[in-house]
Short mmCIF file of C-alpha atoms in Angstrom, two decimals:
data_model
loop_
_atom_site.label_atom_id
_atom_site.label_comp_id
_atom_site.label_asym_id
_atom_site.label_seq_id
_atom_site.Cartn_x
_atom_site.Cartn_y
_atom_site.Cartn_z
CA MET G 1 -14.25 1.66 24.36
CA PHE G 2 -11.97 3.57 21.88
CA LYS G 3 -8.82 4.93 23.64
CA GLY G 4 -5.87 4.34 24.65
CA SER G 5 -2.75 2.21 22.42
CA LEU G 6 -4.53 1.33 19.27
CA THR G 7 -2.26 -1.09 16.76
CA ALA G 8 -2.32 -0.23 13.24
CA LEU G 9 -2.35 -4.04 12.14
CA ILE G 10 0.16 -5.19 9.71
CA THR G 11 -1.39 -7.95 7.13
CA PRO G 12 0.78 -11.37 7.25
CA PHE G 13 1.83 -12.85 3.90
CA LYS G 14 3.24 -15.92 2.81
CA ASN G 15 4.30 -17.01 -0.64
CA GLY G 16 2.53 -13.52 -1.63
CA GLU G 17 -1.33 -14.76 0.25
CA LEU G 18 -2.73 -13.71 3.14
CA ASP G 19 -1.78 -15.79 6.48
CA LEU G 20 -4.24 -15.89 8.03
CA GLU G 21 -3.12 -18.34 11.33
CA THR G 22 -0.40 -15.65 11.74
CA LEU G 23 -2.78 -13.75 12.20
CA LYS G 24 -4.71 -14.60 14.57
CA LYS G 25 -2.14 -15.52 16.48
CA LEU G 26 -1.49 -11.42 16.34
CA VAL G 27 -4.87 -11.06 17.48
CA GLU G 28 -3.77 -13.27 20.78
CA TRP G 29 -0.26 -11.55 20.80
CA HIS G 30 -1.72 -8.23 21.35
CA VAL G 31 -4.37 -9.56 23.95
CA GLY G 32 -1.98 -10.15 25.93
CA GLU G 33 0.61 -7.69 25.79
CA GLY G 34 -2.49 -4.97 27.14
CA THR G 35 -3.18 -3.30 23.51
CA HIS G 36 -6.87 -1.86 24.00
CA GLY G 37 -7.71 -2.21 20.08
CA LEU G 38 -7.03 -2.84 16.87
CA VAL G 39 -7.15 -1.67 13.22
CA PRO G 40 -6.83 -3.77 10.42
CA VAL G 41 -6.92 -2.95 7.00
CA GLY G 42 -5.48 -0.11 7.20
CA THR G 43 -2.98 1.61 4.84
CA THR G 44 -0.42 -0.45 7.44
CA GLY G 45 -2.48 -3.22 6.63
CA GLU G 46 -2.04 -3.46 2.52
CA SER G 47 -4.97 -2.51 1.77
CA PRO G 48 -4.17 -0.57 -1.29
CA THR G 49 -2.68 -4.13 -2.92
CA LEU G 50 -5.58 -5.77 -1.25
CA THR G 51 -8.27 -7.60 -3.21
CA HIS G 52 -11.87 -6.68 -1.98
CA ASP G 53 -12.16 -10.60 -1.21
CA GLU G 54 -9.00 -10.19 0.96
CA HIS G 55 -9.65 -7.25 2.27
CA GLU G 56 -13.07 -8.30 3.83
CA THR G 57 -11.55 -11.62 4.93
CA VAL G 58 -9.24 -9.72 6.88
CA VAL G 59 -12.01 -7.91 8.77
CA GLU G 60 -13.74 -10.96 9.37
CA GLU G 61 -10.81 -13.10 10.73
CA VAL G 62 -9.52 -10.33 13.75
CA VAL G 63 -13.47 -9.86 14.74
CA ARG G 64 -13.71 -13.69 15.35
CA ALA G 65 -10.32 -13.89 16.73
CA SER G 66 -10.42 -11.22 18.57
CA ALA G 67 -14.12 -12.18 19.89
CA GLY G 68 -15.38 -9.24 21.23
CA ARG G 69 -11.50 -9.03 23.89
CA LEU G 70 -10.58 -5.55 21.78
CA PRO G 71 -12.36 -3.29 19.49
CA VAL G 72 -11.99 -3.59 16.08
CA ILE G 73 -12.14 -0.36 14.41
CA ALA G 74 -12.14 -1.94 10.39
CA GLY G 75 -10.49 -0.02 7.49
CA ALA G 76 -12.91 1.19 5.28
CA GLY G 77 -11.26 3.87 3.17
CA SER G 78 -11.77 4.63 -0.62
CA ASN G 79 -11.65 7.29 -2.65
CA ASN G 80 -14.86 5.60 -4.76
CA THR G 81 -18.22 6.80 -1.80
CA LEU G 82 -20.30 3.52 -2.86
CA GLU G 83 -16.88 1.44 -2.31
CA SER G 84 -16.12 3.25 0.97
CA ILE G 85 -20.70 2.25 1.61
CA ARG G 86 -20.12 -1.44 0.44
CA LEU G 87 -17.10 -1.85 3.28
CA ALA G 88 -18.47 -0.65 6.34
CA GLN G 89 -21.33 -2.42 5.33
CA HIS G 90 -19.76 -5.65 5.11
CA ALA G 91 -17.36 -3.97 8.57
CA GLU G 92 -20.77 -4.29 10.04
CA LYS G 93 -22.22 -7.66 8.47
CA VAL G 94 -19.03 -9.26 10.36
CA GLY G 95 -18.88 -7.73 13.87
CA ALA G 96 -16.56 -5.05 13.53
CA ASP G 97 -17.44 -2.05 16.58
CA ALA G 98 -16.15 0.92 13.97
CA VAL G 99 -14.94 1.81 10.55
CA LEU G 100 -12.32 4.03 9.60
CA VAL G 101 -12.37 6.36 6.68
CA VAL G 102 -9.56 7.56 5.20
CA THR G 103 -10.39 11.27 2.97
CA PRO G 104 -10.76 10.14 -0.58
CA TYR G 105 -6.97 10.32 -2.42
CA TYR G 106 -6.15 11.44 -5.79
CA ASN G 107 -9.67 12.57 -6.66
CA LYS G 108 -8.88 15.89 -4.50
CA PRO G 109 -12.64 16.48 -3.34
CA THR G 110 -13.62 20.26 -1.96
CA GLN G 111 -14.70 20.32 1.57
CA ARG G 112 -18.46 19.92 0.21
CA GLY G 113 -17.38 16.58 -1.28
CA LEU G 114 -15.95 15.65 1.98
CA ILE G 115 -18.79 16.07 4.13
CA ALA G 116 -21.39 14.87 1.02
CA HIS G 117 -18.74 11.50 1.74
CA TYR G 118 -18.41 10.89 5.08
CA THR G 119 -22.36 11.63 4.81
CA ALA G 120 -23.68 9.31 2.46
CA ILE G 121 -21.25 6.67 4.53
CA HIS G 122 -23.01 7.81 7.87
CA ASP G 123 -25.41 7.11 5.79
CA SER G 124 -25.66 3.78 5.42
CA THR G 125 -24.31 2.31 8.43
CA ASN G 126 -24.92 1.71 11.82
CA LEU G 127 -21.09 1.15 13.09
CA PRO G 128 -19.62 4.65 14.63
CA ILE G 129 -16.81 6.04 12.25
CA PHE G 130 -13.78 8.15 12.71
CA ILE G 131 -12.63 10.12 9.81
CA TYR G 132 -8.46 9.30 8.80
CA ASN G 133 -7.01 12.63 7.90
CA ILE G 134 -3.95 12.03 6.27
CA PRO G 135 -3.28 15.52 3.92
CA GLY G 136 0.01 13.91 3.80
CA ARG G 137 -0.89 10.57 1.72
CA SER G 138 -4.12 11.93 0.63
CA VAL G 139 -3.29 15.50 -0.17
CA VAL G 140 -6.25 16.62 1.05
CA ASP G 141 -6.67 18.45 4.54
CA MET G 142 -10.22 18.29 6.79
CA THR G 143 -10.86 21.65 8.07
CA PRO G 144 -11.48 21.51 12.03
CA GLU G 145 -14.65 23.44 10.78
CA THR G 146 -15.91 20.85 8.32
CA MET G 147 -15.27 18.04 10.91
CA GLY G 148 -17.29 20.13 13.26
CA THR G 149 -20.28 19.95 10.75
CA LEU G 150 -19.54 16.04 10.45
CA ALA G 151 -19.31 15.35 14.69
CA SER G 152 -22.60 17.01 13.83
CA LEU G 153 -24.21 13.91 12.83
CA PRO G 154 -24.47 11.16 15.57
CA ARG G 155 -22.27 8.16 13.84
CA ILE G 156 -19.10 10.55 13.29
CA VAL G 157 -18.13 9.98 16.76
CA GLY G 158 -13.65 10.75 15.95
CA VAL G 159 -10.38 11.36 14.12
CA LYS G 160 -7.38 9.65 13.50
CA ASP G 161 -5.52 12.53 13.31
CA ALA G 162 -2.29 12.18 10.89
CA THR G 163 -1.59 16.09 10.41
CA GLY G 164 1.33 16.13 12.66
CA ASP G 165 -0.19 19.46 13.70
CA LEU G 166 -0.82 19.68 17.09
CA ALA G 167 -2.37 22.52 17.70
CA ARG G 168 -5.51 21.01 15.83
CA VAL G 169 -6.40 18.90 18.82
CA PRO G 170 -7.36 22.18 20.58
CA LEU G 171 -9.38 23.41 17.40
CA THR G 172 -11.02 19.79 16.69
CA ARG G 173 -12.27 20.53 20.14
CA LEU G 174 -13.62 24.16 19.84
CA SER G 175 -15.26 22.62 16.42
CA CYS G 176 -16.02 19.41 17.19
CA GLY G 177 -16.88 19.03 20.92
CA LYS G 178 -15.25 18.04 23.92
CA ASP G 179 -16.44 14.45 23.43
CA PHE G 180 -15.31 13.72 20.04
CA ILE G 181 -12.84 11.04 20.37
CA GLN G 182 -9.82 12.66 19.15
CA LEU G 183 -6.40 9.61 18.36
CA SER G 184 -2.97 10.18 17.07
CA GLY G 185 -1.83 8.96 13.85
CA GLU G 186 1.38 9.76 14.09
CA ASP G 187 3.33 7.71 16.71
CA ALA G 188 6.27 10.14 17.27
CA THR G 189 3.90 13.40 19.02
CA ALA G 190 1.65 10.38 20.84
CA LEU G 191 2.27 11.93 23.89
CA GLY G 192 2.21 15.59 22.86
CA TYR G 193 -1.58 15.19 21.10
CA ASN G 194 -3.07 13.19 24.54
CA ALA G 195 -1.71 16.34 26.39
CA HIS G 196 -3.43 18.43 24.27
CA GLY G 197 -6.55 16.59 24.90
CA GLY G 198 -6.42 13.41 22.04
CA VAL G 199 -7.34 9.83 24.14
CA GLY G 200 -5.20 7.71 22.62
CA MET G 201 -3.39 6.69 19.33
CA ILE G 202 -3.39 4.05 16.41
CA SER G 203 -0.07 3.49 16.37
CA VAL G 204 2.16 1.91 13.76
CA THR G 205 5.19 1.48 16.12
CA ALA G 206 2.50 -0.85 18.33
CA ASN G 207 2.85 -3.29 16.13
CA VAL G 208 6.27 -3.73 17.21
CA ALA G 209 6.45 -2.68 20.71
CA PRO G 210 2.97 -3.15 21.64
CA LYS G 211 2.78 -3.13 25.89
CA LEU G 212 5.34 -0.12 25.69
CA CYS G 213 3.07 1.70 23.56
CA ALA G 214 0.08 0.80 25.56
CA GLN G 215 1.63 1.29 29.16
CA MET G 216 2.71 4.94 27.20
CA GLN G 217 -0.80 5.52 26.52
CA GLU G 218 -2.07 4.42 29.59
CA ALA G 219 0.40 6.61 31.97
CA THR G 220 -0.30 9.46 29.82
CA LEU G 221 -4.64 9.23 30.49
CA LYS G 222 -3.82 8.94 34.18
CA GLY G 223 -2.18 12.46 33.46
CA ASP G 224 1.42 10.72 34.62
CA PHE G 225 3.57 12.82 31.65
CA ALA G 226 6.20 11.81 33.50
CA THR G 227 6.28 8.22 33.55
CA ALA G 228 5.21 8.62 29.55
CA LEU G 229 8.02 10.57 28.92
CA GLU G 230 10.82 7.99 30.18
CA ILE G 231 8.65 5.22 28.15
CA THR G 232 8.78 8.04 25.21
CA ASP G 233 12.13 8.58 25.54
CA ARG G 234 12.66 4.75 25.08
CA LEU G 235 10.65 3.98 22.19
CA MET G 236 11.37 7.72 20.13
CA PRO G 237 14.80 5.99 18.15
CA LEU G 238 12.54 2.72 17.09
CA HIS G 239 9.41 5.94 15.69
CA LYS G 240 12.34 7.41 14.00
CA ALA G 241 13.87 4.08 12.33
CA ILE G 242 10.35 2.28 11.55
CA PHE G 243 9.19 5.24 9.77
CA THR G 244 12.74 6.01 7.48
CA GLU G 245 10.60 4.00 5.13
CA PRO G 246 6.91 3.27 4.42
CA GLY G 247 6.39 3.02 8.03
CA LEU G 248 4.67 -1.38 7.31
CA VAL G 249 7.87 -2.33 6.21
CA GLY G 250 9.63 -0.91 9.09
CA ALA G 251 7.00 -2.88 11.35
CA LYS G 252 7.68 -6.49 9.78
CA TYR G 253 10.70 -6.43 9.54
CA GLY G 254 10.92 -5.50 13.74
CA MET G 255 8.28 -8.17 14.07
CA SER G 256 10.36 -10.91 12.00
CA LYS G 257 13.13 -10.50 14.33
CA LEU G 258 11.28 -11.01 17.32
CA GLY G 259 9.55 -14.01 15.35
CA LEU G 260 5.75 -12.95 14.65
CA CYS G 261 5.44 -13.34 10.92
CA SER G 262 7.78 -12.50 7.70
CA ASP G 263 8.95 -9.39 6.73
CA GLU G 264 7.21 -10.46 3.62
CA VAL G 265 5.21 -7.22 1.70
CA ARG G 266 3.46 -6.32 -1.43
CA SER G 267 4.32 -4.94 -4.59
CA PRO G 268 4.88 -1.76 -5.46
CA LEU G 269 6.66 -1.99 -1.59
CA THR G 270 9.71 -3.73 -1.29
CA GLY G 271 12.21 -5.09 1.45
CA LEU G 272 14.31 -2.74 3.39
CA THR G 273 17.77 -1.70 2.61
CA ASP G 274 20.32 -2.90 5.16
CA GLU G 275 21.11 0.82 6.27
CA THR G 276 17.40 1.02 7.63
CA LYS G 277 17.16 -2.72 9.11
CA ALA G 278 20.52 -1.73 11.26
CA LEU G 279 18.38 1.18 12.48
CA ILE G 280 15.78 -0.61 13.42
CA ASP G 281 17.83 -2.78 15.06
CA ASP G 282 19.41 -0.28 17.27
CA GLY G 283 15.98 1.27 18.26
CA MET G 284 14.89 -2.45 19.12
CA ARG G 285 18.04 -2.64 21.56
CA HIS G 286 17.13 0.93 22.30
CA ALA G 287 13.49 0.02 23.75
CA GLY G 288 15.22 -3.18 25.93
CA LEU G 289 13.05 -5.67 22.68
CA MET G 290 15.69 -7.39 22.27
CA ASN G 291 19.76 -7.71 22.79
#
């Protein structure tokens, strides 16, 4: 169920409020474009600036709109274990297929603390749990050995790996086993990640280019790396441009150029500079997404 191109779904806003009608249309668009799964209310979904009620509403609306056609991995991360438990239990209640739980940021737990955090969440829900390891944001790096300890729990099923270190894939295979689901969290290295043993990508670029991202993933999973490389060549300028400033801002701008949603983001994020907009425009043209 959890492989291929899974979109780290943006949260659309209109005049500062959730734009739920647009959110539903985005789910339909992803179904039609061949996306393999949806990951709402992660960082790309602006979870840090959503209220708890908004967070839960987005999960519920995405699950309802998807209607079983795409798996939904709901963001349930926090640096407060009790809050993560509450978010995971809500995701289970409304019918999500799994949860994504980021390593606790800012309070910098030890590896022992990480094990305690994820074990408590595991014991609170029946949903599969994906670890989200992104030391560049959380300042905590879960080691492959710690991940191996957690993988022994029946519902810790995989990782979204945003370390950018391709050696982590085989090291995690050794620690966690070959059935542990490894998903890349970095668009630019997604092809190499799968070549090392990954099975998919939780993608920011897939908000703008879902069909190409899905086709690239499908090619790697068939072992057709020549086709995957051709698609990566088309997407690489867009990958780079989207992350010139915070990726979700770049994704929303690209989507606005396609008429999909507003480019509105919440403070402390701001709209893109004209220079970054030009880079994204060029990347979209290179990918064949607009003239």
